[in-house]
XYZ file of C-alpha atoms in Angstrom:
654
model
C 139.063 171.573 135.877
C 141.823 171.328 133.346
C 144.781 169.376 132.077
C 148.418 170.295 132.620
C 151.734 169.148 131.187
C 155.254 170.414 130.734
C 158.935 169.674 130.792
C 162.276 170.954 132.063
C 165.568 170.287 130.324
C 167.864 172.625 132.317
C 169.449 174.086 129.193
C 168.222 176.774 126.790
C 165.223 175.761 124.753
C 165.363 175.062 121.065
C 162.891 176.583 118.631
C 160.892 173.355 118.526
C 159.831 173.709 122.195
C 156.612 175.497 121.205
C 155.562 172.737 118.845
C 156.485 170.094 121.450
C 154.301 171.552 124.198
C 151.468 172.093 121.710
C 151.675 168.445 120.706
C 151.639 167.347 124.348
C 148.614 169.467 125.194
C 146.673 168.363 122.125
C 146.639 164.818 123.522
C 144.629 165.936 126.571
C 142.307 168.419 124.926
C 139.362 166.488 126.405
C 140.435 167.700 129.861
C 140.159 171.294 128.702
C 138.196 171.906 125.496
C 137.596 175.601 126.232
C 141.086 176.827 125.419
C 144.784 176.257 125.866
C 148.053 178.011 126.361
C 151.737 177.601 127.110
C 154.570 179.486 128.767
C 158.326 179.124 128.270
C 161.425 180.136 130.186
C 163.800 179.844 127.234
C 166.987 180.458 129.201
C 166.325 177.774 131.813
C 164.563 175.197 129.665
C 161.210 175.173 131.465
C 157.919 174.811 129.574
C 154.366 174.805 130.971
C 151.234 173.851 129.050
C 147.567 174.081 129.973
C 144.170 173.009 128.641
C 141.173 174.790 130.140
C 137.717 173.565 131.096
C 136.249 176.881 132.207
C 134.266 176.506 135.444
C 134.945 179.631 137.522
C 135.680 182.992 135.883
C 134.941 182.156 132.274
C 136.631 185.340 131.063
C 140.143 185.567 129.578
C 141.288 186.547 133.093
C 141.182 182.830 133.946
C 143.552 181.851 131.129
C 146.594 179.739 132.061
C 149.529 179.374 132.464
C 149.330 182.439 134.694
C 151.993 184.687 136.220
C 151.731 186.187 139.708
C 151.401 189.913 140.291
C 155.011 190.024 141.481
C 156.052 188.114 138.301
C 158.009 185.678 140.500
C 155.702 182.647 140.106
C 154.212 180.939 137.070
C 151.497 178.293 137.480
C 149.728 175.635 135.439
C 146.884 174.393 137.599
C 144.283 171.625 137.342
C 141.461 171.561 139.877
C 139.354 173.734 142.113
C 140.183 175.530 145.377
C 136.844 175.718 147.161
C 138.010 178.058 149.941
C 139.840 180.511 147.712
C 137.643 183.394 148.867
C 138.843 182.723 152.431
C 142.449 182.780 151.237
C 141.791 186.095 149.498
C 140.396 187.426 152.775
C 143.602 186.384 154.576
C 145.696 188.137 151.939
C 143.545 191.241 152.283
C 143.875 191.144 156.081
C 147.673 190.979 155.664
C 147.474 194.218 153.672
C 149.116 192.646 150.623
C 146.265 192.265 148.169
C 147.471 192.329 144.542
C 145.772 193.788 141.499
C 143.413 190.940 140.600
C 142.378 190.686 136.972
C 139.428 188.381 137.707
C 137.953 186.114 140.361
C 139.596 182.774 139.559
C 141.113 180.524 142.207
C 144.284 180.406 140.088
C 144.899 184.094 140.771
C 144.231 183.435 144.446
C 146.907 180.735 144.596
C 149.455 182.988 142.917
C 148.678 185.838 145.306
C 149.091 183.392 148.185
C 152.496 182.308 146.897
C 153.628 185.941 146.882
C 152.371 186.555 150.414
C 152.687 183.228 152.281
C 155.033 181.176 150.111
C 154.231 178.077 148.086
C 153.950 175.412 150.784
C 152.005 177.562 153.244
C 149.507 178.461 150.521
C 149.041 174.819 149.579
C 148.483 174.050 153.267
C 145.681 176.621 153.293
C 144.037 175.336 150.118
C 140.996 173.093 150.433
C 140.118 171.449 147.170
C 141.229 169.051 144.479
C 144.313 169.924 142.508
C 147.436 168.997 140.634
C 149.683 171.929 139.891
C 153.067 172.957 138.555
C 154.849 176.123 139.731
C 158.015 177.720 138.404
C 159.821 180.047 140.824
C 161.604 182.472 138.495
C 163.705 183.907 141.319
C 165.042 180.700 142.910
C 164.814 178.608 139.742
C 162.786 175.865 141.427
C 160.120 173.693 139.807
C 157.360 172.574 142.195
C 154.684 169.949 141.625
C 151.897 169.329 144.165
C 148.865 167.097 144.466
C 145.748 167.358 146.645
C 145.440 165.572 149.994
C 143.489 162.483 148.919
C 144.470 162.181 145.266
C 141.428 163.415 143.362
C 143.548 164.858 140.560
C 146.324 162.883 138.797
C 149.934 163.922 138.279
C 152.671 161.871 136.585
C 156.358 162.799 136.395
C 159.824 161.439 135.650
C 163.175 161.869 133.924
C 163.503 160.426 130.437
C 166.705 160.216 128.414
C 170.321 160.403 129.578
C 173.008 163.010 130.061
C 172.446 166.415 128.545
C 169.529 165.042 126.562
C 167.590 164.071 129.723
C 164.227 165.783 130.117
C 161.993 165.972 133.190
C 158.406 165.400 132.050
C 155.158 165.908 133.953
C 151.461 165.935 133.181
C 147.899 165.051 134.097
C 147.885 161.979 131.867
C 150.531 159.685 130.439
C 149.463 160.398 126.877
C 150.824 163.944 127.251
C 154.222 162.593 128.337
C 154.214 160.049 125.504
C 153.938 162.887 122.996
C 157.413 164.204 123.927
C 160.244 162.723 121.816
C 162.355 162.032 124.935
C 159.721 159.617 126.269
C 161.137 156.082 126.343
C 158.019 153.982 126.918
C 159.556 150.886 128.523
C 156.829 148.693 130.060
C 157.231 148.298 133.834
C 156.813 144.529 134.194
C 156.615 144.696 137.991
C 153.723 147.158 137.766
C 151.782 144.464 135.903
C 151.798 142.402 139.104
C 149.947 145.264 140.816
C 147.416 145.375 137.983
C 146.656 141.676 138.477
C 146.603 142.047 142.254
C 144.323 145.078 142.532
C 142.953 145.700 138.980
C 144.871 148.995 138.933
C 148.473 150.194 139.110
C 148.648 151.974 142.426
C 150.971 153.722 144.852
C 153.759 155.662 143.070
C 154.052 153.292 140.127
C 152.949 153.664 136.523
C 152.905 151.247 133.602
C 156.164 152.800 132.383
C 159.634 152.524 133.865
C 160.980 155.856 135.044
C 157.562 157.497 135.290
C 155.925 157.849 138.706
C 152.743 159.171 140.208
C 153.097 161.928 142.789
C 151.443 160.636 145.949
C 148.480 162.495 147.449
C 149.401 165.129 150.015
C 152.932 165.495 148.612
C 155.001 168.332 147.172
C 157.872 167.694 144.748
C 160.642 170.242 144.175
C 163.383 170.165 141.572
C 166.264 172.557 140.995
C 169.530 172.840 139.108
C 171.703 171.856 142.065
C 169.968 168.519 142.706
C 168.573 166.708 139.709
C 166.785 164.168 141.879
C 163.371 165.450 142.949
C 162.851 166.181 146.628
C 159.451 165.043 147.914
C 157.903 166.298 151.146
C 154.553 165.706 152.810
C 152.223 168.602 153.605
C 149.270 166.434 154.723
C 149.348 162.948 156.188
C 146.533 160.423 156.404
C 148.548 158.705 159.144
C 148.556 161.891 161.228
C 144.825 162.167 160.577
C 144.252 158.689 162.058
C 146.588 159.374 164.970
C 144.942 162.675 165.898
C 141.519 161.058 165.742
C 142.590 158.296 168.125
C 144.340 160.729 170.465
C 141.361 163.067 170.788
C 138.110 161.235 169.959
C 134.860 163.136 169.697
C 133.316 163.276 173.183
C 129.896 164.747 172.446
C 126.617 162.885 172.258
C 125.316 161.032 169.205
C 123.070 163.999 168.460
C 126.045 166.360 168.702
C 128.055 164.189 166.314
C 125.276 164.081 163.720
C 124.675 167.837 164.041
C 128.350 168.682 163.588
C 128.725 166.349 160.611
C 125.601 167.833 159.036
C 126.999 171.355 159.417
C 130.324 170.332 157.859
C 128.653 168.495 154.994
C 126.298 171.356 154.172
C 129.190 173.797 154.131
C 131.362 171.504 151.993
C 128.529 170.964 149.508
C 127.735 174.683 149.419
C 131.367 175.490 148.594
C 131.502 172.759 145.940
C 128.385 174.098 144.261
C 130.528 177.115 143.314
C 130.499 177.307 139.514
C 129.795 179.713 136.676
C 128.464 176.828 134.553
C 125.563 174.322 134.912
C 125.995 171.913 137.833
C 124.370 168.634 138.901
C 124.990 165.357 140.731
C 125.260 161.631 140.173
C 122.483 159.787 142.010
C 122.446 156.028 142.598
C 119.740 156.067 145.268
C 122.154 154.805 147.932
C 123.022 156.517 151.207
C 126.088 158.422 150.008
C 124.809 160.023 146.814
C 121.291 160.551 148.215
C 122.717 162.488 151.182
C 124.745 164.709 148.861
C 121.750 165.388 146.621
C 119.386 166.014 149.544
C 121.724 168.655 150.993
C 122.296 170.170 147.554
C 118.573 170.506 146.910
C 118.029 171.993 150.354
C 120.550 174.754 149.583
C 119.532 175.411 145.985
C 116.979 177.919 144.726
C 116.201 175.725 141.734
C 115.838 172.038 141.011
C 119.158 170.200 141.174
C 119.911 168.218 138.038
C 120.521 164.546 138.905
C 121.628 161.636 136.744
C 121.502 157.855 136.893
C 121.673 154.931 134.517
C 119.838 151.626 134.544
C 120.562 148.177 133.152
C 118.371 145.439 131.746
C 119.779 142.945 134.278
C 117.849 143.572 137.499
C 120.801 142.602 139.704
C 122.756 145.537 138.247
C 119.897 148.023 138.031
C 119.696 150.785 140.657
C 117.778 153.252 138.494
C 114.384 152.661 140.190
C 115.882 153.494 143.605
C 117.510 156.661 142.266
C 114.248 157.660 140.581
C 112.302 157.247 143.823
C 114.768 159.414 145.756
C 114.780 162.044 143.000
C 110.984 162.177 142.945
C 110.851 162.609 146.715
C 113.450 165.385 146.724
C 111.992 167.066 143.648
C 115.162 167.103 141.561
C 115.314 167.523 137.799
C 116.152 163.882 137.194
C 117.480 162.266 134.019
C 118.011 158.552 133.636
C 119.173 156.380 130.782
C 118.571 152.674 130.444
C 121.708 151.269 128.882
C 121.486 148.462 126.355
C 124.041 145.706 126.072
C 125.318 147.324 122.897
C 125.799 150.739 124.514
C 127.791 149.196 127.361
C 129.874 147.022 125.054
C 130.583 149.993 122.774
C 132.567 151.548 125.629
C 135.111 148.698 125.671
C 137.141 149.920 122.635
C 137.413 153.357 124.245
C 138.992 152.119 127.512
C 142.708 152.360 126.562
C 142.352 155.987 125.484
C 140.058 156.938 128.362
C 142.138 155.449 131.154
C 145.555 156.036 129.595
C 147.227 153.145 131.403
C 145.809 149.667 132.087
C 142.903 149.966 134.538
C 140.590 147.020 135.138
C 137.829 148.045 137.540
C 134.928 147.023 135.302
C 132.630 149.617 136.909
C 134.608 152.005 134.691
C 132.003 151.229 132.003
C 128.848 152.414 133.826
C 130.847 155.282 135.361
C 131.752 156.522 131.898
C 128.158 156.129 130.710
C 126.651 158.136 133.570
C 129.330 160.820 133.104
C 128.521 160.993 129.404
C 124.820 161.329 130.240
C 125.482 164.117 132.746
C 127.727 166.032 130.332
C 124.818 166.478 127.957
C 123.220 168.727 130.587
C 125.918 170.063 132.967
C 129.646 170.794 133.149
C 130.115 169.924 136.835
C 128.715 166.959 138.759
C 129.028 166.138 142.458
C 129.387 162.508 143.523
C 128.959 160.446 146.695
C 132.347 158.740 146.507
C 134.387 158.214 149.715
C 131.386 157.783 152.023
C 132.192 154.076 152.350
C 135.848 154.602 153.267
C 135.107 157.307 155.841
C 131.947 155.940 157.451
C 132.476 152.183 157.290
C 130.244 151.334 154.350
C 131.842 148.304 152.736
C 130.449 144.904 153.719
C 133.934 143.404 153.540
C 134.918 145.350 156.667
C 132.441 143.484 158.840
C 132.868 140.176 157.005
C 136.657 140.256 157.381
C 136.570 141.336 161.026
C 134.023 138.650 161.967
C 135.948 136.016 160.069
C 139.211 136.971 161.765
C 137.644 136.905 165.221
C 136.733 133.257 164.557
C 139.890 132.231 162.701
C 142.295 133.562 165.315
C 140.869 131.067 167.824
C 142.103 128.168 165.631
C 145.859 127.467 165.427
C 147.209 128.727 162.137
C 148.740 125.356 161.026
C 145.358 123.700 161.513
C 143.665 126.398 159.479
C 146.148 125.827 156.677
C 145.363 122.134 156.704
C 141.628 122.801 156.535
C 142.139 125.204 153.645
C 144.239 122.685 151.743
C 141.636 119.951 152.262
C 138.832 122.190 150.955
C 140.835 122.755 147.781
C 141.171 119.029 147.086
C 137.630 119.244 145.716
C 137.421 121.239 142.495
C 135.174 124.308 142.289
C 132.986 122.364 139.871
C 132.709 119.582 142.450
C 131.561 122.066 145.097
C 129.027 123.480 142.641
C 127.596 120.018 141.987
C 127.340 119.257 145.707
C 125.641 122.595 146.321
C 123.208 121.986 143.448
C 122.178 118.742 145.082
C 121.995 120.227 148.590
C 119.988 123.277 147.449
C 116.999 120.993 146.876
C 116.727 120.624 150.633
C 114.268 123.090 152.242
C 116.790 124.633 154.667
C 119.526 125.349 152.056
C 119.328 128.645 150.102
C 119.169 128.118 146.352
C 120.324 131.550 145.177
C 124.066 131.396 145.847
C 126.180 131.658 142.711
C 129.706 130.374 142.015
C 129.846 128.448 145.276
C 132.945 126.516 144.230
C 134.891 129.700 143.457
C 133.875 131.175 146.799
C 134.943 128.043 148.692
C 138.351 128.080 147.011
C 138.894 131.780 147.683
C 137.863 131.266 151.308
C 140.223 128.301 151.595
C 143.111 130.517 150.474
C 142.295 132.947 153.289
C 142.201 130.402 156.109
C 145.949 130.355 156.647
C 146.426 134.119 157.048
C 148.403 135.194 160.134
C 146.760 138.563 160.859
C 143.723 140.644 160.008
C 145.960 142.740 157.711
C 146.925 139.605 155.776
C 143.288 138.544 155.643
C 142.263 141.967 154.324
C 145.058 141.814 151.725
C 143.669 138.497 150.536
C 140.132 139.891 150.405
C 141.162 142.827 148.187
C 143.365 140.767 145.854
C 142.202 139.570 142.449
C 144.990 137.127 141.592
C 146.398 135.750 144.846
C 149.788 135.037 143.211
C 150.014 137.464 140.286
C 153.670 136.803 139.507
C 152.761 133.208 138.596
C 150.774 134.639 135.701
C 153.654 136.851 134.523
C 157.078 136.449 132.937
C 160.065 138.016 134.738
C 158.042 140.148 137.140
C 158.384 140.786 140.855
C 155.574 142.444 142.778
C 156.827 145.801 144.115
C 156.142 147.062 147.661
C 153.101 149.247 148.277
C 151.259 150.711 151.253
C 149.659 147.290 151.711
C 152.976 145.444 151.878
C 156.550 146.650 152.319
C 155.665 150.321 152.725
C 152.757 149.854 155.132
C 152.052 152.907 157.336
C 152.027 152.593 161.114
C 148.493 151.750 162.216
C 148.997 151.207 165.940
C 145.856 151.601 168.015
C 143.354 150.911 165.230
C 140.932 148.009 165.578
C 140.567 145.558 162.636
C 137.792 147.509 160.906
C 139.533 150.859 161.404
C 142.707 149.315 159.983
C 140.901 148.305 156.795
C 139.258 151.726 156.493
C 142.617 153.445 156.966
C 144.268 151.310 154.299
C 141.405 151.859 151.848
C 141.709 155.626 152.324
C 145.311 155.617 151.072
C 145.115 152.769 148.538
C 141.746 151.711 147.113
C 140.285 155.233 147.135
C 143.081 157.135 145.317
C 144.349 154.212 143.209
C 140.999 152.885 141.991
C 137.871 154.904 142.831
C 139.228 158.393 142.168
C 141.138 157.292 139.059
C 137.956 155.753 137.672
C 135.869 158.872 138.300
C 138.486 161.343 137.065
C 139.266 159.579 133.790
C 135.640 158.688 133.005
C 134.409 162.222 133.693
C 137.291 164.096 132.100
C 137.029 161.809 129.087
C 133.781 163.659 128.298
C 135.004 167.052 129.630
C 132.957 166.831 132.818
C 134.281 168.048 136.161
C 133.487 165.687 139.047
C 133.609 166.862 142.672
C 133.670 164.781 145.860
C 132.265 166.649 148.903
C 133.072 163.832 151.350
C 136.764 164.524 150.704
C 136.619 168.003 152.153
C 139.570 167.736 154.598
C 137.382 168.889 157.497
C 135.019 165.953 156.907
C 137.865 163.453 156.520
C 139.428 164.611 159.776
C 136.108 164.754 161.637
C 135.259 161.208 160.517
C 138.475 159.967 162.130
C 137.672 161.762 165.387
C 134.322 159.953 165.581
C 134.315 156.809 167.742
C 133.927 153.695 165.640
C 130.554 152.822 167.207
C 129.201 156.131 165.854
C 129.983 154.960 162.296
C 129.062 151.287 162.607
C 126.169 150.827 165.036
C 124.658 147.399 165.693
C 125.691 146.272 162.238
C 124.294 149.419 160.560
C 126.925 151.081 158.383
C 127.363 154.851 157.889
C 125.114 155.520 160.864
C 125.573 159.323 161.091
C 125.010 159.787 157.346
C 121.798 157.808 157.599
C 120.541 160.048 160.408
C 121.148 163.118 158.261
C 119.516 161.536 155.232
C 116.453 160.113 157.021
C 115.442 163.615 158.077
C 114.967 164.335 154.385
C 114.204 161.010 152.690
C 111.967 158.200 154.026
C 113.992 155.296 155.344
C 112.050 152.868 153.173
C 113.426 154.440 149.996
C 117.011 153.784 151.069
C 117.158 150.583 153.104
C 118.197 147.721 150.852
C 121.278 145.519 150.398
C 124.263 147.456 149.080
C 124.807 146.857 145.355
C 127.917 147.338 143.288
C 128.112 149.495 140.171
C 129.186 146.711 137.849
C 128.582 144.826 134.634
C 128.066 141.093 133.905
C 131.639 140.444 132.775
C 131.472 136.666 133.143
C 128.530 136.470 130.694
C 130.009 139.002 128.284
C 133.263 137.047 127.995
C 131.338 133.868 127.162
C 129.053 135.786 124.785
C 129.442 139.086 122.903
C 133.099 139.625 123.934
C 134.195 136.018 123.384
C 135.884 136.541 120.003
C 137.540 139.796 121.100
C 138.864 138.202 124.296
C 139.939 135.016 122.570
C 142.052 136.993 120.113
C 143.749 139.018 122.851
C 144.378 135.903 124.965
C 145.607 133.661 122.164
C 148.603 131.596 123.211
C 150.679 132.611 120.181
C 150.097 136.300 120.852
C 150.932 135.994 124.556
C 154.129 134.037 123.870
C 155.270 136.534 121.247
C 154.668 139.504 123.553
C 156.370 137.806 126.489
C 154.523 139.432 129.399
C 152.191 136.642 130.537
C 152.534 132.956 131.323
C 150.684 131.835 128.196
C 149.833 128.245 129.219
C 148.364 129.383 132.544
C 146.315 132.125 130.915
C 145.006 129.631 128.356
C 144.040 127.251 131.176
C 142.010 129.966 132.949
C 140.393 131.066 129.689
C 139.317 127.519 128.817
C 137.952 126.969 132.335
C 135.955 130.176 132.047
C 134.538 129.375 128.622
C 133.469 125.909 129.739
C 131.709 127.298 132.816
C 133.959 125.206 135.051
C 135.202 128.370 136.768
C 134.262 132.041 136.775
C 137.510 133.834 135.928
C 135.745 136.851 134.415
C 137.123 139.563 136.675
C 140.570 137.966 136.791
C 140.809 137.722 133.015
C 139.584 141.308 132.662
C 142.828 142.448 134.313
C 144.808 140.741 131.553
C 142.466 141.784 128.771
C 142.641 145.499 129.550
C 146.444 145.339 129.416
C 146.352 143.428 126.138
C 143.939 145.925 124.638
C 145.999 148.833 125.957
C 149.205 147.296 124.552
C 147.625 147.070 121.097
C 146.794 150.789 121.262
C 150.450 151.680 121.929
C 151.548 150.514 118.492
C 152.670 153.431 116.298
């Protein structure tokens, strides 16, 4: 795992190029504290930089940037190629094996480029990666990103005319260090932040700087200054193939085949020349990963979890029980309020652009804990998206099946009438009704839930309903000044999803939006912020593709989510240790903003500050803030979206 950055100016380099790339790479030293390097093509204005976190082949033979045996290709590579030994075997079988200096996957990629070409080698590679390649023969710059978006890669032209420079890198802070970087805030991207608590799709917080989409290859040459982007792997094709040829074996066959694939994926991802462990929450996904790791390990697997004082946020006892049963070397840390709150000032630097999924805080803390003991940690992320784990899938589908029976105009009228009563009014009515014996008394924020539900009643399709369910602010542009929400894969650039049922549709959309834009960003930045490599076995392409071949009733069976994973896990862990309501990995934001973070938030949300900056509708923000402080409404997670931008903006000051 590493960090990469570089630039291309298409004219001979000046003497300052070395100091420029050094400055860029210094900003992401946390991604690679074990060493760094750079490479320059002075005549053609191309510069590559690299920071190394040594995982495989710790010798100098793994140093980057690296040049192929033929000297045609130069690479700066971030990630891991888990099947690189298989690629080496293919090269050997072709009779074209080079003189390897070591056993790194970087050398394997370069050898593949010489033998198979760049795109064919990337097609063969199974892993997580973001890479830059310079073809010294054809004078072509290539950028590529892994299939599901585990590793980040930003790029874009900055400057004009002969002074224009094409910048790229693992994190925006590396691009910001180049003097050509312009740094204009992308107002429209702020609408996405308020909508989804992250800036997704191809957009970044800066105008002119984009994210390379997962499964894509970008090429740039002298003849065409506009990058050409092609797709080498398609989630849409994955869905389509799964529908066209569903798995036809028995339930037992399906579980057996998934178990074989998972064990092999985990075995390959346990490849490391440094200490390795796993995050363990005690849920189905992480427990399955750890169980299969321990089964294939000759020593105790190191596992890590954190606990919280608030019982509703504390999963540490469940993780501890699973660890004890499996016999792992388990470490847990109970986090105090102060430890959690101390992370907040670090967020702008850690996440590099505004990112408001508040589970970023516990994710960082568990990564920090793990890094004290290991350099690599496997996680259970993506199990929900692939095997139907989120409760909102069933809730949304059931709700739509009822709503579609009522004419849409009537539903709109009902929704409007529900909103005539304030959230506080609904809370008061519920408080009175909860004294009755048949009314549950443990529902929180009833008024907020009624109002959010009322907004969903008028939706015209299950896709619209899902969009409403995954939105923070339902009308983000109302909260902004001079912003227009740009199209994404959930709106104007929606992929074709013909043939998928409502739940499959939501799973498919999550796989290409929520997973790469939120979950994987959170894990990458939190882990790399402490120089820890995180790996996600469920994103082995064979598992992703197999999951889409499985009939839906193999994944969701009689209301039981992730059915095949549970069958694999329950052979190794008693069912009683796992079965419980699914919990989020969050923090009590609403209480924090009324308590220990009140002064900090109040300063960032002050009307004078907001008006002077000119990004947010100051009176509306003040209204929400006052409602939250008074307890009239719970706007905690909504306001967090604004607060992380405000905090990030403060950090951008020179």
